Amino acid sequence: MVKTVLITGASRGIGAATAEIFADNGYNVIINYNKNHERAKQIASKTGGNLIQADVSDIAQTEKMIDSIISEYGKIDVLVNNAGISVTGTFDSISDEDARRLFDVNIFGTFNCTKLVLPHMLRRKYGKIINVSSMWGQVGASCEVHYSASKAAVIGFTKALAKEVGPSGITVNCVSPGFISTDMTACYTKEEVNAICEEIPVGRTGSPYEVAQAVFYLASEQAAYITGQVLGINGGMIV
Ligand code: NAP
């Protein structure tokens, strides 16, 4: 039976690459996005996937999205909680509004999707949840304190939920990307990227496809005995 994957934030970057890899491997791919309809449409036509707009930080919109997927496909085998935003600046320069928005998307977006998908997985005693954290959630980044805290929370969430739902046939893991070339990192100048590459043992930035391959692996049966883990995809930048 064809498996179904929901990837949040799949209109661009890591989410879009993940959609392509699951589609290449025969999955029904559901492409969630928030604002960028044109980019999402391009990925949908490339992957044959279905588009669903929803701001994952909004529980009502998320509920509508999950209900419509369940009524069309009957199940969600794999949930990839990828949607995320970043805010940069010194800790005291970030407004409360920006901080709340960051946590709403990066943490509550993950909670909302998981909360609504989990009952369907529990009923079938099958499911794979893959969360997208960041190496900054592991080691912290100066001028990205809020972002680092939100991504550390994703790691805590992954480990705790893995323990809770392991007995029900569901695995929960997270990938922890390093510096990946996407819109999120497009703000860095060439000089800054070169300086960062000097800190990366493999000497280059990562591609969204390299993260997507790791996500796909964690969703595969080859990874059936892996749960509660944090898989770094960072070229050795943190070890
Ligand atoms: P990106 O290119 O900026 O794409 C972000 C994606 O998230 C877009 O598809 C965007 O949709 C979606 N999104 C944002 N807010 C959303 C919301 N409220 N509801 C639904 N979708 C939403 O980012 P990326 O670099 O691919 O990052 C993907 C994930 O990897 C994020 O969680 C990020 O924190 C994490 N990460 C990235 C890096 C890196 O170096 N790039 C490193 C570590 C971790 P729209 O197009 O509709 O706005």
Short mmCIF file of C-alpha atoms and ligand atoms in Angstrom, two decimals:
data_model
loop_
_atom_site.label_atom_id
_atom_site.label_comp_id
_atom_site.label_asym_id
_atom_site.label_seq_id
_atom_site.Cartn_x
_atom_site.Cartn_y
_atom_site.Cartn_z
CA MET A 1 0.00 0.00 0.00
CA VAL A 2 1.33 3.44 -0.91
CA LYS A 3 2.54 5.39 2.10
CA THR A 4 1.59 8.99 2.81
CA VAL A 5 3.97 11.64 4.12
CA LEU A 6 3.05 15.11 5.35
CA ILE A 7 5.95 17.55 5.18
CA THR A 8 5.38 20.92 6.81
CA GLY A 9 7.10 23.89 5.20
CA ALA A 10 7.70 22.03 1.95
CA SER A 11 7.45 24.96 -0.45
CA ARG A 12 11.17 25.73 -0.21
CA GLY A 13 14.54 24.59 1.08
CA ILE A 14 14.87 21.43 3.15
CA GLY A 15 11.13 20.68 3.08
CA ALA A 16 10.96 20.92 -0.71
CA ALA A 17 14.00 18.63 -1.13
CA THR A 18 12.38 16.18 1.30
CA ALA A 19 9.17 16.21 -0.75
CA GLU A 20 11.18 15.35 -3.88
CA ILE A 21 12.97 12.42 -2.25
CA PHE A 22 9.77 10.89 -0.81
CA ALA A 23 8.02 11.35 -4.18
CA ASP A 24 10.94 9.66 -6.00
CA ASN A 25 10.46 6.73 -3.63
CA GLY A 26 6.77 6.29 -4.39
CA TYR A 27 5.10 8.08 -1.47
CA ASN A 28 1.94 10.16 -1.63
CA VAL A 29 3.44 13.52 -0.73
CA ILE A 30 1.49 16.26 1.03
CA ILE A 31 3.18 19.64 0.70
CA ASN A 32 2.26 22.08 3.43
CA TYR A 33 3.20 25.73 3.12
CA ASN A 34 2.17 28.99 4.74
CA LYS A 35 2.50 31.95 2.35
CA ASN A 36 4.49 31.01 -0.72
CA HIS A 37 1.83 29.50 -2.97
CA GLU A 38 3.86 29.87 -6.19
CA ARG A 39 6.90 28.00 -4.85
CA ALA A 40 4.65 25.34 -3.32
CA LYS A 41 2.89 24.90 -6.67
CA GLN A 42 6.26 24.34 -8.40
CA ILE A 43 7.19 21.61 -5.90
CA ALA A 44 3.76 20.03 -6.25
CA SER A 45 4.10 19.83 -10.02
CA LYS A 46 7.63 18.39 -9.69
CA THR A 47 6.57 15.72 -7.19
CA GLY A 48 2.94 15.06 -8.10
CA GLY A 49 2.22 15.99 -4.50
CA ASN A 50 -0.85 17.61 -3.01
CA LEU A 51 -0.69 21.17 -1.75
CA ILE A 52 -2.19 22.26 1.55
CA GLN A 53 -1.90 25.77 2.91
CA ALA A 54 -1.92 26.06 6.69
CA ASP A 55 -0.05 28.13 9.24
CA VAL A 56 1.06 25.30 11.52
CA SER A 57 1.25 27.65 14.49
CA ASP A 58 -2.54 28.00 14.24
CA ILE A 59 -4.29 24.96 15.70
CA ALA A 60 -7.57 25.56 13.81
CA GLN A 61 -5.80 25.77 10.43
CA THR A 62 -3.70 22.72 11.30
CA GLU A 63 -6.78 20.73 12.30
CA LYS A 64 -8.47 21.55 9.01
CA MET A 65 -5.33 20.43 7.14
CA ILE A 66 -5.02 17.09 8.98
CA ASP A 67 -8.77 16.36 8.65
CA SER A 68 -8.64 16.92 4.92
CA ILE A 69 -5.57 14.64 4.53
CA ILE A 70 -7.22 11.89 6.57
CA SER A 71 -10.44 12.12 4.63
CA GLU A 72 -8.57 11.89 1.32
CA TYR A 73 -5.82 9.35 2.14
CA GLY A 74 -7.17 7.64 5.28
CA LYS A 75 -3.79 7.79 7.04
CA ILE A 76 -0.50 9.61 7.54
CA ASP A 77 2.43 7.20 7.77
CA VAL A 78 5.16 9.80 8.12
CA LEU A 79 5.04 13.30 9.61
CA VAL A 80 8.00 15.60 8.97
CA ASN A 81 7.83 18.65 11.25
CA ASN A 82 10.08 20.89 9.18
CA ALA A 83 8.35 24.32 9.06
CA GLY A 84 10.51 26.84 10.83
CA ILE A 85 11.61 30.44 10.96
CA SER A 86 14.67 32.15 12.37
CA VAL A 87 15.22 35.46 14.11
CA THR A 88 18.71 36.89 14.46
CA GLY A 89 20.03 39.65 16.68
CA THR A 90 21.38 40.04 20.17
CA PHE A 91 19.12 38.59 22.87
CA ASP A 92 17.92 41.98 24.10
CA SER A 93 17.22 43.30 20.61
CA ILE A 94 14.55 40.71 19.77
CA SER A 95 11.03 41.98 20.40
CA ASP A 96 8.58 39.94 22.47
CA GLU A 97 6.40 39.72 19.40
CA ASP A 98 9.18 38.21 17.27
CA ALA A 99 10.17 35.84 20.07
CA ARG A 100 6.60 34.63 20.46
CA ARG A 101 6.18 34.16 16.72
CA LEU A 102 9.38 32.11 16.61
CA PHE A 103 8.20 29.79 19.38
CA ASP A 104 4.70 29.64 17.91
CA VAL A 105 6.06 28.32 14.61
CA ASN A 106 9.09 26.28 15.67
CA ILE A 107 7.62 24.67 18.77
CA PHE A 108 3.84 25.02 18.75
CA GLY A 109 3.80 24.23 15.02
CA THR A 110 5.52 20.94 15.84
CA PHE A 111 3.19 20.32 18.82
CA ASN A 112 0.07 21.12 16.79
CA CYS A 113 0.87 18.81 13.88
CA THR A 114 2.00 15.99 16.15
CA LYS A 115 -1.00 16.32 18.45
CA LEU A 116 -3.40 16.01 15.53
CA VAL A 117 -1.56 13.27 13.59
CA LEU A 118 -0.66 11.09 16.57
CA PRO A 119 -4.17 9.69 17.30
CA HIS A 120 -4.30 8.33 13.74
CA MET A 121 -0.86 6.74 14.14
CA LEU A 122 -1.75 5.32 17.56
CA ARG A 123 -4.91 3.73 16.14
CA ARG A 124 -2.81 1.93 13.48
CA LYS A 125 0.10 1.28 15.84
CA TYR A 126 2.37 2.62 13.12
CA GLY A 127 4.03 5.91 12.39
CA LYS A 128 7.29 7.77 11.88
CA ILE A 129 7.72 11.31 13.15
CA ILE A 130 10.80 13.24 12.11
CA ASN A 131 11.40 16.68 13.58
CA VAL A 132 13.83 19.23 12.19
CA SER A 133 16.01 20.76 14.88
CA SER A 134 19.33 22.54 14.32
CA MET A 135 22.92 22.18 15.50
CA TRP A 136 22.30 25.46 17.31
CA GLY A 137 19.74 23.62 19.43
CA GLN A 138 22.61 21.37 20.52
CA VAL A 139 25.37 23.90 21.13
CA GLY A 140 23.72 27.35 21.07
CA ALA A 141 24.49 30.25 18.74
CA SER A 142 25.38 33.79 19.68
CA CYS A 143 22.79 36.22 18.27
CA GLU A 144 20.37 33.34 17.77
CA VAL A 145 19.41 32.74 21.40
CA HIS A 146 15.67 32.41 20.81
CA TYR A 147 16.17 30.22 17.74
CA SER A 148 18.65 28.01 19.61
CA ALA A 149 16.22 27.66 22.53
CA SER A 150 13.36 26.70 20.20
CA LYS A 151 15.49 24.08 18.47
CA ALA A 152 16.73 22.69 21.81
CA ALA A 153 13.06 22.29 22.74
CA VAL A 154 12.53 20.27 19.55
CA ILE A 155 15.24 17.89 20.74
CA GLY A 156 13.66 17.52 24.20
CA PHE A 157 10.27 16.97 22.59
CA THR A 158 11.72 14.28 20.30
CA LYS A 159 13.36 12.32 23.10
CA ALA A 160 10.38 12.45 25.47
CA LEU A 161 7.76 11.60 22.85
CA ALA A 162 9.91 8.73 21.55
CA LYS A 163 9.77 7.15 25.01
CA GLU A 164 6.04 7.69 25.30
CA VAL A 165 4.96 6.30 21.94
CA GLY A 166 7.67 3.67 21.27
CA PRO A 167 5.47 0.94 22.80
CA SER A 168 2.75 1.92 20.29
CA GLY A 169 4.88 1.23 17.20
CA ILE A 170 5.79 4.85 16.52
CA THR A 171 9.33 6.15 16.19
CA VAL A 172 10.23 9.79 16.80
CA ASN A 173 13.59 11.17 15.75
CA CYS A 174 15.08 14.45 14.74
CA VAL A 175 17.62 15.69 12.26
CA SER A 176 19.93 18.46 13.31
CA PRO A 177 21.23 20.30 10.25
CA GLY A 178 24.30 22.50 10.28
CA PHE A 179 24.73 25.30 7.73
CA ILE A 180 22.48 24.42 4.79
CA SER A 181 22.18 26.59 1.68
CA THR A 182 18.53 27.71 1.60
CA ASP A 183 16.58 30.97 1.77
CA MET A 184 17.10 30.88 5.55
CA THR A 185 20.87 31.28 5.15
CA ALA A 186 20.76 33.49 2.03
CA CYS A 187 21.31 36.58 4.21
CA TYR A 188 25.00 35.68 4.72
CA THR A 189 27.54 37.37 2.46
CA LYS A 190 29.99 35.32 0.39
CA GLU A 191 32.77 36.34 2.78
CA GLU A 192 30.74 35.22 5.80
CA VAL A 193 29.95 31.87 4.16
CA ASN A 194 33.65 31.37 3.35
CA ALA A 195 34.53 32.08 6.98
CA ILE A 196 31.89 29.59 8.17
CA CYS A 197 33.22 26.96 5.73
CA GLU A 198 36.61 27.23 7.41
CA GLU A 199 34.92 25.96 10.58
CA ILE A 200 33.37 22.98 8.79
CA PRO A 201 35.66 19.92 8.54
CA VAL A 202 34.29 18.89 5.13
CA GLY A 203 34.92 22.46 3.97
CA ARG A 204 31.55 23.40 2.51
CA THR A 205 27.94 24.14 3.34
CA GLY A 206 25.33 21.38 3.11
CA SER A 207 22.58 21.03 0.54
CA PRO A 208 18.89 20.60 1.38
CA TYR A 209 19.05 17.19 -0.36
CA GLU A 210 21.66 15.97 2.10
CA VAL A 211 19.27 16.73 4.97
CA ALA A 212 16.35 15.25 3.05
CA GLN A 213 18.22 11.94 2.58
CA ALA A 214 18.67 11.67 6.34
CA VAL A 215 14.97 12.40 6.92
CA PHE A 216 14.06 9.72 4.39
CA TYR A 217 16.36 7.23 6.08
CA LEU A 218 14.75 7.85 9.48
CA ALA A 219 11.34 7.22 7.91
CA SER A 220 12.48 3.95 6.33
CA GLU A 221 12.16 0.42 7.71
CA GLN A 222 15.99 0.31 7.80
CA ALA A 223 15.71 2.75 10.71
CA ALA A 224 12.97 0.79 12.54
CA TYR A 225 15.17 0.32 15.64
CA ILE A 226 16.18 3.98 15.84
CA THR A 227 14.09 6.26 18.01
CA GLY A 228 14.63 9.29 20.22
CA GLN A 229 17.82 10.15 18.33
CA VAL A 230 19.35 13.35 17.05
CA LEU A 231 21.06 12.87 13.71
CA GLY A 232 23.54 15.66 12.92
CA ILE A 233 23.96 16.65 9.28
CA ASN A 234 26.60 19.30 9.66
CA GLY A 235 29.79 18.28 7.81
CA GLY A 236 31.44 17.71 11.19
CA MET A 237 30.96 21.31 12.36
CA ILE A 238 29.87 19.97 15.73
CA VAL A 239 30.88 16.49 16.83
P1 NAP B 1 13.32 28.10 4.38
O1 NAP B 1 14.00 27.86 3.08
O2 NAP B 1 13.22 29.47 4.93
O3 NAP B 1 11.84 27.45 4.30
C1 NAP B 1 11.00 27.51 5.40
C2 NAP B 1 9.74 26.73 5.10
O4 NAP B 1 8.90 26.76 6.26
C3 NAP B 1 8.94 27.34 3.95
O5 NAP B 1 8.37 26.27 3.21
C4 NAP B 1 7.86 28.13 4.68
O6 NAP B 1 6.65 28.26 3.95
C5 NAP B 1 7.62 27.21 5.88
N1 NAP B 1 6.96 27.91 6.99
C6 NAP B 1 7.42 28.97 7.72
N2 NAP B 1 6.50 29.30 8.63
C7 NAP B 1 5.46 28.44 8.49
C8 NAP B 1 4.22 28.29 9.13
N3 NAP B 1 3.84 29.10 10.14
N4 NAP B 1 3.37 27.31 8.72
C9 NAP B 1 3.73 26.49 7.70
N5 NAP B 1 4.90 26.58 7.05
C10 NAP B 1 5.74 27.55 7.43
O7 NAP B 1 14.00 27.25 5.54
P2 NAP B 1 14.95 25.95 5.51
O8 NAP B 1 16.34 26.42 5.60
O9 NAP B 1 14.53 25.01 4.46
O10 NAP B 1 14.58 25.38 6.96
C11 NAP B 1 13.71 24.28 7.15
C12 NAP B 1 13.86 23.81 8.59
O11 NAP B 1 15.22 23.46 8.81
C13 NAP B 1 13.53 24.90 9.62
O12 NAP B 1 12.88 24.28 10.72
C14 NAP B 1 14.90 25.41 10.02
O13 NAP B 1 14.88 25.98 11.30
C15 NAP B 1 15.72 24.14 9.95
N6 NAP B 1 17.16 24.36 9.80
C16 NAP B 1 17.67 25.04 8.73
C17 NAP B 1 19.05 25.20 8.63
C18 NAP B 1 19.71 25.93 7.47
O14 NAP B 1 20.93 26.16 7.55
N7 NAP B 1 18.99 26.29 6.41
C19 NAP B 1 19.89 24.69 9.62
C20 NAP B 1 19.33 24.03 10.69
C21 NAP B 1 17.98 23.85 10.77
P3 NAP B 1 6.37 29.55 2.96
O15 NAP B 1 7.27 29.32 1.77
O16 NAP B 1 4.95 29.44 2.61
O17 NAP B 1 6.75 30.77 3.72
#
